[in-house]
PDB file of C-alpha atoms in Angstrom:
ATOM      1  CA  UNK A1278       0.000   0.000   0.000  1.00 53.00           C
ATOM      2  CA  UNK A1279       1.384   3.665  -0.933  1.00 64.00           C
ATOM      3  CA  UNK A1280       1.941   5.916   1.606  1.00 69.00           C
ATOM      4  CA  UNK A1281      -0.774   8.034   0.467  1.00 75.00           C
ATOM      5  CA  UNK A1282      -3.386   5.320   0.503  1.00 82.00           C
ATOM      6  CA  UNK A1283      -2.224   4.686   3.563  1.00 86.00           C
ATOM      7  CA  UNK A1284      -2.642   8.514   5.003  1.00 87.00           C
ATOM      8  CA  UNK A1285      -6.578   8.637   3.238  1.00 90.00           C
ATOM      9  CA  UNK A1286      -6.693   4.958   5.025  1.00 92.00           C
ATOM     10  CA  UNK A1287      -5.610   6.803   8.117  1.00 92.00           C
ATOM     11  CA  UNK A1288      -7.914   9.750   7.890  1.00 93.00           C
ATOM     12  CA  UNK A1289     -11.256   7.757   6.663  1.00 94.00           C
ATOM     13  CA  UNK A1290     -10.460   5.643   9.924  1.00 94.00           C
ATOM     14  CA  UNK A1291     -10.072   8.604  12.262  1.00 95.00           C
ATOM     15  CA  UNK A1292     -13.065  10.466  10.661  1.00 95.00           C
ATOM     16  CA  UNK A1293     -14.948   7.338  11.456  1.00 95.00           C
ATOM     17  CA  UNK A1294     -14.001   7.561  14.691  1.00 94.00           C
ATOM     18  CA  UNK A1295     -14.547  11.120  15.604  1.00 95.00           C
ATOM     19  CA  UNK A1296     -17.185  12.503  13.821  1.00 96.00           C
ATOM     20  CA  UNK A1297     -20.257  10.767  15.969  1.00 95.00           C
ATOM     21  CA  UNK A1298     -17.926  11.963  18.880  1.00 95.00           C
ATOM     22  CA  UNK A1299     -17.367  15.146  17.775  1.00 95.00           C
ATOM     23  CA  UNK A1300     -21.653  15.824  16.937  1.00 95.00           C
ATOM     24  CA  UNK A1301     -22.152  14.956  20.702  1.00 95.00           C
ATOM     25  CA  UNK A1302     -19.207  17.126  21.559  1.00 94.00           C
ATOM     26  CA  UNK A1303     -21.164  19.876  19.889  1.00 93.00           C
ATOM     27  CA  UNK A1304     -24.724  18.613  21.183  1.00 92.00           C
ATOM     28  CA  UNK A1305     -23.560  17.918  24.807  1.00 91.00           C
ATOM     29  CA  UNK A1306     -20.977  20.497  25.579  1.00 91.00           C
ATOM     30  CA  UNK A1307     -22.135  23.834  23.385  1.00 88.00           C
ATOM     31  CA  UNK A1308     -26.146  22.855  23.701  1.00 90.00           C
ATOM     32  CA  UNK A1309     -25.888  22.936  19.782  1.00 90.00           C
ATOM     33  CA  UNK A1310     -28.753  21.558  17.556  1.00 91.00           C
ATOM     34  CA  UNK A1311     -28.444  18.727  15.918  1.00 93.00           C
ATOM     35  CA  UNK A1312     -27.888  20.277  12.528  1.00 93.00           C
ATOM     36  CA  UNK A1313     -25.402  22.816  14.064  1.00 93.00           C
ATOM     37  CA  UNK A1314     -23.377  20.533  15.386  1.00 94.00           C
ATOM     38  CA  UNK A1315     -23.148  18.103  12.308  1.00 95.00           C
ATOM     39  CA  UNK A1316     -22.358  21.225  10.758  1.00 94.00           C
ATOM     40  CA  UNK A1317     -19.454  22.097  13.133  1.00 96.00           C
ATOM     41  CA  UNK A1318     -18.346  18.575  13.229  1.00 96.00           C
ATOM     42  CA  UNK A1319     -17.929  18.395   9.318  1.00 96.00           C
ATOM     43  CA  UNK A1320     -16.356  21.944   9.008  1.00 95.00           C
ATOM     44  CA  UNK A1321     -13.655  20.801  11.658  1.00 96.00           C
ATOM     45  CA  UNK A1322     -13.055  17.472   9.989  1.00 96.00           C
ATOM     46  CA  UNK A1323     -12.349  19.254   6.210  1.00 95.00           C
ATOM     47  CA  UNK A1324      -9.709  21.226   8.254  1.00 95.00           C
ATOM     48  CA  UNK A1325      -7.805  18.272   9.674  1.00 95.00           C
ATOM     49  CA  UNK A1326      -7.769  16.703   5.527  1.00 95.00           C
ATOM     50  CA  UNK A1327      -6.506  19.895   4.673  1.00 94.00           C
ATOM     51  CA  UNK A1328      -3.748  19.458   6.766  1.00 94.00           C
ATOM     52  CA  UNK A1329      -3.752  15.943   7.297  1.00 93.00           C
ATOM     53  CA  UNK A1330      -0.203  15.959   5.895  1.00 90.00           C
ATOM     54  CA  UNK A1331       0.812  17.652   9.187  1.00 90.00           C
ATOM     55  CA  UNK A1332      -1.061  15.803  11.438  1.00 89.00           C
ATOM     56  CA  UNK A1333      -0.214  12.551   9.822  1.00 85.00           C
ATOM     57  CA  UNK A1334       3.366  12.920  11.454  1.00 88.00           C
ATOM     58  CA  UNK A1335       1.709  13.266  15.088  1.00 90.00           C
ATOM     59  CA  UNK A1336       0.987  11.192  18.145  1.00 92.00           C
ATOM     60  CA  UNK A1337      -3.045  10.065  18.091  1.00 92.00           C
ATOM     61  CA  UNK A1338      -3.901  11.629  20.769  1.00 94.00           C
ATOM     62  CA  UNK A1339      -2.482  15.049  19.623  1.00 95.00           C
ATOM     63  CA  UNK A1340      -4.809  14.544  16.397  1.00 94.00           C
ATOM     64  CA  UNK A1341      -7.817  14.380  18.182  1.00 95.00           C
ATOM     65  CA  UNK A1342      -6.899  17.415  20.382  1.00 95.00           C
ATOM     66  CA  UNK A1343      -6.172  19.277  17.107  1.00 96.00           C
ATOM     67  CA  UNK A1344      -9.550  18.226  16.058  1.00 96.00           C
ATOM     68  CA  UNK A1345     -11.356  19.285  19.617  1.00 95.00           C
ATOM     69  CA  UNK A1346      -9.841  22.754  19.498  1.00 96.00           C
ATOM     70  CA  UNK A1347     -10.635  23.326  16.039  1.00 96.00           C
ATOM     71  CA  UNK A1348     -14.682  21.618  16.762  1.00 96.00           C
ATOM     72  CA  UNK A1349     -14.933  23.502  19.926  1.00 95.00           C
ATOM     73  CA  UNK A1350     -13.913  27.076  17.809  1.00 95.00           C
ATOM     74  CA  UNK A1351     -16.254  26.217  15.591  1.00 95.00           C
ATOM     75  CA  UNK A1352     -19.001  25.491  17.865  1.00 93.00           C
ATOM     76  CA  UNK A1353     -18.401  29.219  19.542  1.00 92.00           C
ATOM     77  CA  UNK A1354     -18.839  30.906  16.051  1.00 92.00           C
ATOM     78  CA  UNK A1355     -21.926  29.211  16.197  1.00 91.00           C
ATOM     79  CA  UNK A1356     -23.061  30.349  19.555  1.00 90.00           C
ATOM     80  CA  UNK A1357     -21.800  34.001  18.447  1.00 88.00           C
ATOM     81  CA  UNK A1358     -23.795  34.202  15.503  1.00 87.00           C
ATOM     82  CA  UNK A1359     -27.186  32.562  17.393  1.00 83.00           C
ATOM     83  CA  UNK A1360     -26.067  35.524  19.846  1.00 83.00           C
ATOM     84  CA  UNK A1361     -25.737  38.179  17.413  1.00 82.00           C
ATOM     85  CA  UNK A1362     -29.125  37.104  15.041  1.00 83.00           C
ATOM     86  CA  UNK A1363     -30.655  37.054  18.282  1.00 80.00           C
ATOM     87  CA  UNK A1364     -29.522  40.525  18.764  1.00 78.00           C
ATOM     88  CA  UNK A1365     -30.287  41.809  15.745  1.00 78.00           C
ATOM     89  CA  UNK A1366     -33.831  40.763  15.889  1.00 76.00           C
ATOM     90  CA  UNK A1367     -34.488  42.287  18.999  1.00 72.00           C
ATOM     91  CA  UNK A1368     -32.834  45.747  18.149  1.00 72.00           C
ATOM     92  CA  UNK A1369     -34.928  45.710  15.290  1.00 72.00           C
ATOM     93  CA  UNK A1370     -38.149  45.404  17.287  1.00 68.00           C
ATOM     94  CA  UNK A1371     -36.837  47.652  19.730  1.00 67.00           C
ATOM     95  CA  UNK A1372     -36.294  50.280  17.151  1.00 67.00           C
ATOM     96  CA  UNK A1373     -40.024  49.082  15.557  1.00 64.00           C
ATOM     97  CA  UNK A1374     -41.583  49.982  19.073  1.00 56.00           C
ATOM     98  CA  UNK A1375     -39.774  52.714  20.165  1.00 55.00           C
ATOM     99  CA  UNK A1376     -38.978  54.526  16.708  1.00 54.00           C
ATOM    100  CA  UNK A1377     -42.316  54.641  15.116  1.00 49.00           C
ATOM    101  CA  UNK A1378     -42.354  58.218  14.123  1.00 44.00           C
ATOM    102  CA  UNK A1379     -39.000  59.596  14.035  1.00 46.00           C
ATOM    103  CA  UNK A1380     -40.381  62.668  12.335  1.00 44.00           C
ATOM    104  CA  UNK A1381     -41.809  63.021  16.217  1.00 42.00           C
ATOM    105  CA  UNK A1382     -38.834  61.687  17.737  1.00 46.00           C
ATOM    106  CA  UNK A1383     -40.954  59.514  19.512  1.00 47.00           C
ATOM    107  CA  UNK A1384     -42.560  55.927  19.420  1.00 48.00           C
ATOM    108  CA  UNK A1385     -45.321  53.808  20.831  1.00 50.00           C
ATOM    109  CA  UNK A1386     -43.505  53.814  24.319  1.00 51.00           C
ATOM    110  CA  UNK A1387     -44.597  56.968  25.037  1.00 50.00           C
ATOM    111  CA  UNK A1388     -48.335  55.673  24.672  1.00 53.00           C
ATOM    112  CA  UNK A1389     -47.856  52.878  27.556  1.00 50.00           C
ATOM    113  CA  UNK A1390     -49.519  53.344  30.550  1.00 49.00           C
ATOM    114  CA  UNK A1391     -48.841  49.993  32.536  1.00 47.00           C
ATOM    115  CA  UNK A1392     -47.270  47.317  32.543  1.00 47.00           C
ATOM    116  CA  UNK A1393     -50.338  45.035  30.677  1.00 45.00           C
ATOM    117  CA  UNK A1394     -49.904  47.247  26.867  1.00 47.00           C
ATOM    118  CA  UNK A1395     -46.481  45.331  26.114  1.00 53.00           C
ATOM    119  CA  UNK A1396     -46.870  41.612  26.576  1.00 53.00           C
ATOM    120  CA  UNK A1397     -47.321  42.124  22.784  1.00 58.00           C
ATOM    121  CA  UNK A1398     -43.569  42.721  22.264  1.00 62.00           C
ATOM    122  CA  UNK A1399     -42.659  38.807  22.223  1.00 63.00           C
ATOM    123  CA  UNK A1400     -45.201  38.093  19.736  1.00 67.00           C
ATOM    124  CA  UNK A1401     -43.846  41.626  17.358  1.00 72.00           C
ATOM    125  CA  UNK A1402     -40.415  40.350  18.211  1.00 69.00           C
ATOM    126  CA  UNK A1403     -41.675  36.214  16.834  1.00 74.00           C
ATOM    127  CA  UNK A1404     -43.276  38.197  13.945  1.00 77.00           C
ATOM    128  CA  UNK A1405     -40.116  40.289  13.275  1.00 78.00           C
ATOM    129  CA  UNK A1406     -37.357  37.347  13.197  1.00 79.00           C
ATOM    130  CA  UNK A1407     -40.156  35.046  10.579  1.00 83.00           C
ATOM    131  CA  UNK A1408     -40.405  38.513   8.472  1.00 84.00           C
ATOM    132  CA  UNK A1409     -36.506  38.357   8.516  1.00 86.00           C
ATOM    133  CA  UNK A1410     -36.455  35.291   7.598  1.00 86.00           C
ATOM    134  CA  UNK A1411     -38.319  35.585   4.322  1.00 89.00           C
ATOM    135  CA  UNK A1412     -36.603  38.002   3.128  1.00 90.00           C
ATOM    136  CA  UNK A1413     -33.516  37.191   0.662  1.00 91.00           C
ATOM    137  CA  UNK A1414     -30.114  36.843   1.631  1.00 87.00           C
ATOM    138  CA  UNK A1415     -28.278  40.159   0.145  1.00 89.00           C
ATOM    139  CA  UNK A1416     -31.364  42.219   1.644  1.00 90.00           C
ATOM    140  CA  UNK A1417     -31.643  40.555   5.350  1.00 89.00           C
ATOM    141  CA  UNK A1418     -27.737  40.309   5.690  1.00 86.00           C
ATOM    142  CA  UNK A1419     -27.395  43.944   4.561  1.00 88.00           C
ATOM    143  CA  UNK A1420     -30.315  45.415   7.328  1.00 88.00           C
ATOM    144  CA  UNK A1421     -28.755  43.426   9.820  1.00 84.00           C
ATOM    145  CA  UNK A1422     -25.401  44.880   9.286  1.00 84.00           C
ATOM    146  CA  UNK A1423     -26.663  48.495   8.984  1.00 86.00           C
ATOM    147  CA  UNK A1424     -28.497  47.624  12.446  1.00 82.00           C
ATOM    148  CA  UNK A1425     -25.187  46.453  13.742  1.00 81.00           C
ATOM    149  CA  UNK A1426     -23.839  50.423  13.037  1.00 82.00           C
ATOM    150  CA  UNK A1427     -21.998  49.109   9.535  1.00 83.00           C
ATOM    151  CA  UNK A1428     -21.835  52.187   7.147  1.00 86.00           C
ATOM    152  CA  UNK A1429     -22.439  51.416   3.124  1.00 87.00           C
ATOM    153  CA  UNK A1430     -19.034  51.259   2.357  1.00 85.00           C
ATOM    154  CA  UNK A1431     -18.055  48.371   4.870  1.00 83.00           C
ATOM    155  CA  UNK A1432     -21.252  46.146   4.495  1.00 85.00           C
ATOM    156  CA  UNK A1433     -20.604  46.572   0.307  1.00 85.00           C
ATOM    157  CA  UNK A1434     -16.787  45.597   1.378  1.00 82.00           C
ATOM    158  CA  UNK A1435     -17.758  42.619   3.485  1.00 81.00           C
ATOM    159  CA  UNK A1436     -20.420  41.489   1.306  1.00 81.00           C
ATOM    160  CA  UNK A1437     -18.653  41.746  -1.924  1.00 84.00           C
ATOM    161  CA  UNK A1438     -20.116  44.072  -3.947  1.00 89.00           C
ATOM    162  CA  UNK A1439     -20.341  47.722  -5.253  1.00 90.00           C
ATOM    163  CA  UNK A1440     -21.438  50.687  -3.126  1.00 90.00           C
ATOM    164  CA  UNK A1441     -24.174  51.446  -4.990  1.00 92.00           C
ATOM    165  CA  UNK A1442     -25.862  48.033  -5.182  1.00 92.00           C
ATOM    166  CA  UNK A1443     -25.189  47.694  -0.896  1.00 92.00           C
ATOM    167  CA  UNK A1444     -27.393  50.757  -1.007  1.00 92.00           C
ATOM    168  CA  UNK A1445     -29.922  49.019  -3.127  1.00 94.00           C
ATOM    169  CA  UNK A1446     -29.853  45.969  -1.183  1.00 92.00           C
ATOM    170  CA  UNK A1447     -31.032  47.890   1.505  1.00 91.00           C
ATOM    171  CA  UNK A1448     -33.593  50.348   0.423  1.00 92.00           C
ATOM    172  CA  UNK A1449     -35.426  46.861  -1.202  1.00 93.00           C
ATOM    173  CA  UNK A1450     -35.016  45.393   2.174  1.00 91.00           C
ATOM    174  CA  UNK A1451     -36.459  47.771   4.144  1.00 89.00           C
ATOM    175  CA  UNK A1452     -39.396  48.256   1.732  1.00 91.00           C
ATOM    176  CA  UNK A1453     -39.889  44.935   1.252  1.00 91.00           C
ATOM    177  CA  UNK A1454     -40.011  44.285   5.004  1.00 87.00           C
ATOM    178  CA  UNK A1455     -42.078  46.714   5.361  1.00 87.00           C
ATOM    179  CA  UNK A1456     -45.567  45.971   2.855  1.00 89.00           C
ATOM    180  CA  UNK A1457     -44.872  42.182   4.148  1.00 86.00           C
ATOM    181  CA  UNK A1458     -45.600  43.851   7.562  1.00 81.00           C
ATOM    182  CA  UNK A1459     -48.373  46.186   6.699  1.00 84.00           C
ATOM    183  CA  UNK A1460     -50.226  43.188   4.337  1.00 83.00           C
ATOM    184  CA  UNK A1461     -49.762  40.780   7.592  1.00 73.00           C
ATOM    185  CA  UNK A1462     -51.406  43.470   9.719  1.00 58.00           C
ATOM    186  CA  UNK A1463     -53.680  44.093   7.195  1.00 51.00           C
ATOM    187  CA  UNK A1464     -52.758  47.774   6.933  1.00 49.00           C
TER     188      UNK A1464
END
C-alpha cells in the first residue's frame, strides 16, 4: 500500500471515529442543535484533511486534540452568531416599538400606561425574526449589518459588492419588510 493510501486509510479511519464523537461534543458540551453541530463537526473534519499531511506525522492523541480545538472554535462561532441574530432581531423590534415616528422623535412607548400594553412585544419580536427570515439573503444580511452600526461602504466591502448596489440591497429590504408587515397586519 502507498503511503498516500495509507494517510486517506488513516484519515477515513479517524473520521470514522470522531465525527459521531465530535456531533455529541457539539450537542452535549455547546447545547448545539443537531444540525449545528453536524455542521461544526464536518467543518472541523475538512480542516484536519486539509492538513492531514501535518497531522499525519503526530501522536493520536495530539490529532484528536487538534480536532477538539478546532470543533470547539467552531461550535463558539456558532453560539456568536445565534447571539448576534438574536440581537439583531431584537434591536430591530426595539427600534419598531420605540422609533415609530421619528419625524416626532418619539414611538409607541410613550403611549404605555402599565405594565399590561407590552406583553405584545414577544409576539412583534416572533413576527419580526419570521419577516426576517423571508426576506432574501443580500437584503436581510445587509439590514442586519446596517443595524449592527456598519456604514455602506463596509457592508458593500464585506459582502462583496459595489457601493451602490449595498445601497440598493437595503432600500429593497427595508421596503420589502415593510408591505410584508403592513399586508400581515392588514394595513
Amino acid at each position: 500500500m502507498t503511503g498516500h493510501h495509507r494517510k486517506k486509510d488513516e484519515f477515513e479511519a479517524f473520521y470514522r471515529q470522531w465525527y459521531a464523537n465530535g456531533v455529541r461534543y457539539g450537542r452535549g458540551r455547546h447545547w448545539l442543535q443537531q444540525w449545528e453541530a453536524e455542521a461544526a463537526t464536518q467543518e472541523a473534519m475538512s480542516q484536519m484533511w486539509t492538513k492531514w499531511e501535518q497531522l499525519y506525522e503526530l501522536e493520536p492523541e495530539q490529532r484528536k486534540a487538534y480536532f477538539l480545538r478546532i470543533l470547539h472554535r467552531r461550535c463558539v462561532d456558532i453560539i456568536d452568531n445565534n447571539v448576534r441574530q438574536r440581537r439583531i432581531a431584537a434591536h430591530v423590534a426595539r427600534d419598531q416599538i420605540n422609533g415609530d415616528d421619528p419625524a416626532l422623535g418619539r414611538g409607541r412607548e410613550s403611549q404605555v400606561t402599565d405594565g399590561e400594553a407590552l406583553p405584545e412585544n414577544a409576539y412583534e419580536i416572533t413576527q419580526l425574526k419570521e419577516l426576517m427570515a423571508k426576506l432574501p439573503e443580500q437584503q436581510r444580511l445587509s439590514i442586519q449589518l446596517e443595524h449592527d452600526g456598519y456604514p455602506a461602504a463596509e457592508r458593500a466591502m464585506i459582502k462583496g459588492i459595489s457601493e451602490n448596489l449595498e445601497r440598493q440591497h437595503l432600500a429593497r429590504g427595508r421596503a420589502k419588510a415593510k408591505r410584508m408587515r403592513d399586508e400581515g397586519t392588514g394595513q
